[in-house]
Amino acid sequence: MAVDAVLVWTVIAILAVGTFLIRFSFLGLIGDRPLPPIVVRLLRFTPVAVLPALVAPQVLWPNATNGQTDPVRMLAALTTLAVGMVTRKVLPAIVAGSAVLIIGLQLSAAG
């Protein structure tokens, strides 16, 4: 199925304008005023919510296994969660989860 180049660029332009307006509404209109304390408090949870939202689909329905849950990926995710909860640091959690994933995939491919 061929996609029209004009349609693609139109969609890109619309998405760019939409993204700009969303950011401008937050930064441009209220950027010079202090935010209410509840908003500041809620914004602190944004990084904590983004990483699991990006990772969860690849753990539960990975493309590499055609959407079938993979024990190696589940173990890596649980390791990441455990290390993160124990150390309260993101980088060691990511490194530990990545190591478990890499080693687990190597062992499952060899066996």
CSV table of C-alpha atoms in Angstrom, one decimal:
chain,number,residue,atom,x,y,z
A,1,MET,CA,0.0,0.0,0.0
A,2,ALA,CA,1.6,3.3,-1.1
A,3,VAL,CA,1.3,6.2,1.2
A,4,ASP,CA,1.0,9.7,-0.3
A,5,ALA,CA,3.9,11.9,0.6
A,6,VAL,CA,1.6,14.9,1.0
A,7,LEU,CA,-0.5,13.1,3.5
A,8,VAL,CA,2.5,12.0,5.5
A,9,TRP,CA,3.9,15.6,5.7
A,10,THR,CA,0.5,16.9,6.5
A,11,VAL,CA,0.1,14.5,9.5
A,12,ILE,CA,3.7,15.4,10.6
A,13,ALA,CA,2.9,19.1,10.5
A,14,ILE,CA,-0.4,18.7,12.4
A,15,LEU,CA,1.4,16.6,15.1
A,16,ALA,CA,4.1,19.2,15.3
A,17,VAL,CA,1.7,22.1,15.8
A,18,GLY,CA,-0.3,20.0,18.4
A,19,THR,CA,2.9,19.2,20.3
A,20,PHE,CA,3.9,22.8,20.3
A,21,LEU,CA,0.5,24.0,21.5
A,22,ILE,CA,0.5,21.5,24.3
A,23,ARG,CA,4.0,22.5,25.5
A,24,PHE,CA,3.2,26.2,25.0
A,25,SER,CA,0.1,26.0,27.0
A,26,PHE,CA,2.2,24.8,30.0
A,27,LEU,CA,5.4,26.7,29.5
A,28,GLY,CA,4.4,29.8,27.6
A,29,LEU,CA,1.2,30.7,29.4
A,30,ILE,CA,2.0,29.8,33.0
A,31,GLY,CA,5.8,29.4,32.8
A,32,ASP,CA,6.5,32.6,34.7
A,33,ARG,CA,4.1,32.0,37.5
A,34,PRO,CA,4.6,29.6,40.4
A,35,LEU,CA,2.7,26.3,40.1
A,36,PRO,CA,0.2,25.3,42.8
A,37,PRO,CA,1.8,22.9,45.3
A,38,ILE,CA,-0.4,20.0,44.3
A,39,VAL,CA,0.7,20.3,40.7
A,40,VAL,CA,4.4,20.4,41.7
A,41,ARG,CA,3.8,17.3,43.9
A,42,LEU,CA,2.1,15.4,41.0
A,43,LEU,CA,4.8,16.4,38.5
A,44,ARG,CA,7.4,14.6,40.7
A,45,PHE,CA,5.7,11.3,39.8
A,46,THR,CA,6.1,11.8,36.1
A,47,PRO,CA,9.5,10.1,35.7
A,48,VAL,CA,8.4,7.2,37.9
A,49,ALA,CA,5.4,6.6,35.7
A,50,VAL,CA,7.1,7.0,32.3
A,51,LEU,CA,9.7,4.2,32.5
A,52,PRO,CA,7.2,1.5,33.4
A,53,ALA,CA,4.8,2.7,30.8
A,54,LEU,CA,7.5,2.4,28.2
A,55,VAL,CA,8.7,-1.0,29.4
A,56,ALA,CA,5.5,-2.8,30.4
A,57,PRO,CA,4.3,-3.6,26.8
A,58,GLN,CA,7.7,-5.0,25.9
A,59,VAL,CA,7.7,-7.2,29.0
A,60,LEU,CA,4.1,-8.5,28.7
A,61,TRP,CA,3.7,-8.7,24.9
A,62,PRO,CA,7.3,-8.6,23.4
A,63,ASN,CA,7.6,-8.3,19.6
A,64,ALA,CA,10.6,-10.7,19.7
A,65,THR,CA,8.3,-13.6,20.8
A,66,ASN,CA,5.3,-12.6,18.7
A,67,GLY,CA,3.4,-11.3,21.7
A,68,GLN,CA,3.9,-14.3,23.9
A,69,THR,CA,5.0,-13.6,27.5
A,70,ASP,CA,8.7,-14.6,27.9
A,71,PRO,CA,10.0,-15.8,31.2
A,72,VAL,CA,13.4,-14.2,30.6
A,73,ARG,CA,11.9,-10.8,30.1
A,74,MET,CA,9.6,-11.2,33.1
A,75,LEU,CA,12.6,-12.2,35.2
A,76,ALA,CA,14.6,-9.2,34.0
A,77,ALA,CA,11.6,-6.9,34.8
A,78,LEU,CA,11.2,-8.3,38.3
A,79,THR,CA,15.0,-8.0,38.9
A,80,THR,CA,14.8,-4.4,37.8
A,81,LEU,CA,11.9,-3.8,40.2
A,82,ALA,CA,13.6,-5.5,43.1
A,83,VAL,CA,17.0,-3.7,42.7
A,84,GLY,CA,15.2,-0.4,42.3
A,85,MET,CA,13.2,-0.9,45.4
A,86,VAL,CA,16.2,-2.0,47.4
A,87,THR,CA,18.7,0.6,46.2
A,88,ARG,CA,16.1,3.4,45.5
A,89,LYS,CA,18.3,4.3,42.4
A,90,VAL,CA,17.4,4.1,38.8
A,91,LEU,CA,20.8,3.3,37.2
A,92,PRO,CA,21.6,0.2,39.2
A,93,ALA,CA,18.1,-1.1,38.6
A,94,ILE,CA,18.4,-0.7,34.8
A,95,VAL,CA,21.9,-2.2,34.8
A,96,ALA,CA,20.8,-5.2,36.8
A,97,GLY,CA,17.7,-5.8,34.7
A,98,SER,CA,19.7,-5.4,31.5
A,99,ALA,CA,22.3,-7.9,32.7
A,100,VAL,CA,19.6,-10.5,33.6
A,101,LEU,CA,18.0,-10.0,30.2
A,102,ILE,CA,21.2,-10.4,28.3
A,103,ILE,CA,22.4,-13.4,30.3
A,104,GLY,CA,19.0,-15.0,30.2
A,105,LEU,CA,18.6,-14.6,26.4
A,106,GLN,CA,22.1,-16.0,25.9
A,107,LEU,CA,21.4,-19.0,28.1
A,108,SER,CA,18.0,-19.6,26.5
A,109,ALA,CA,19.5,-19.4,23.0
A,110,ALA,CA,22.3,-21.8,23.9
A,111,GLY,CA,20.0,-24.3,25.6
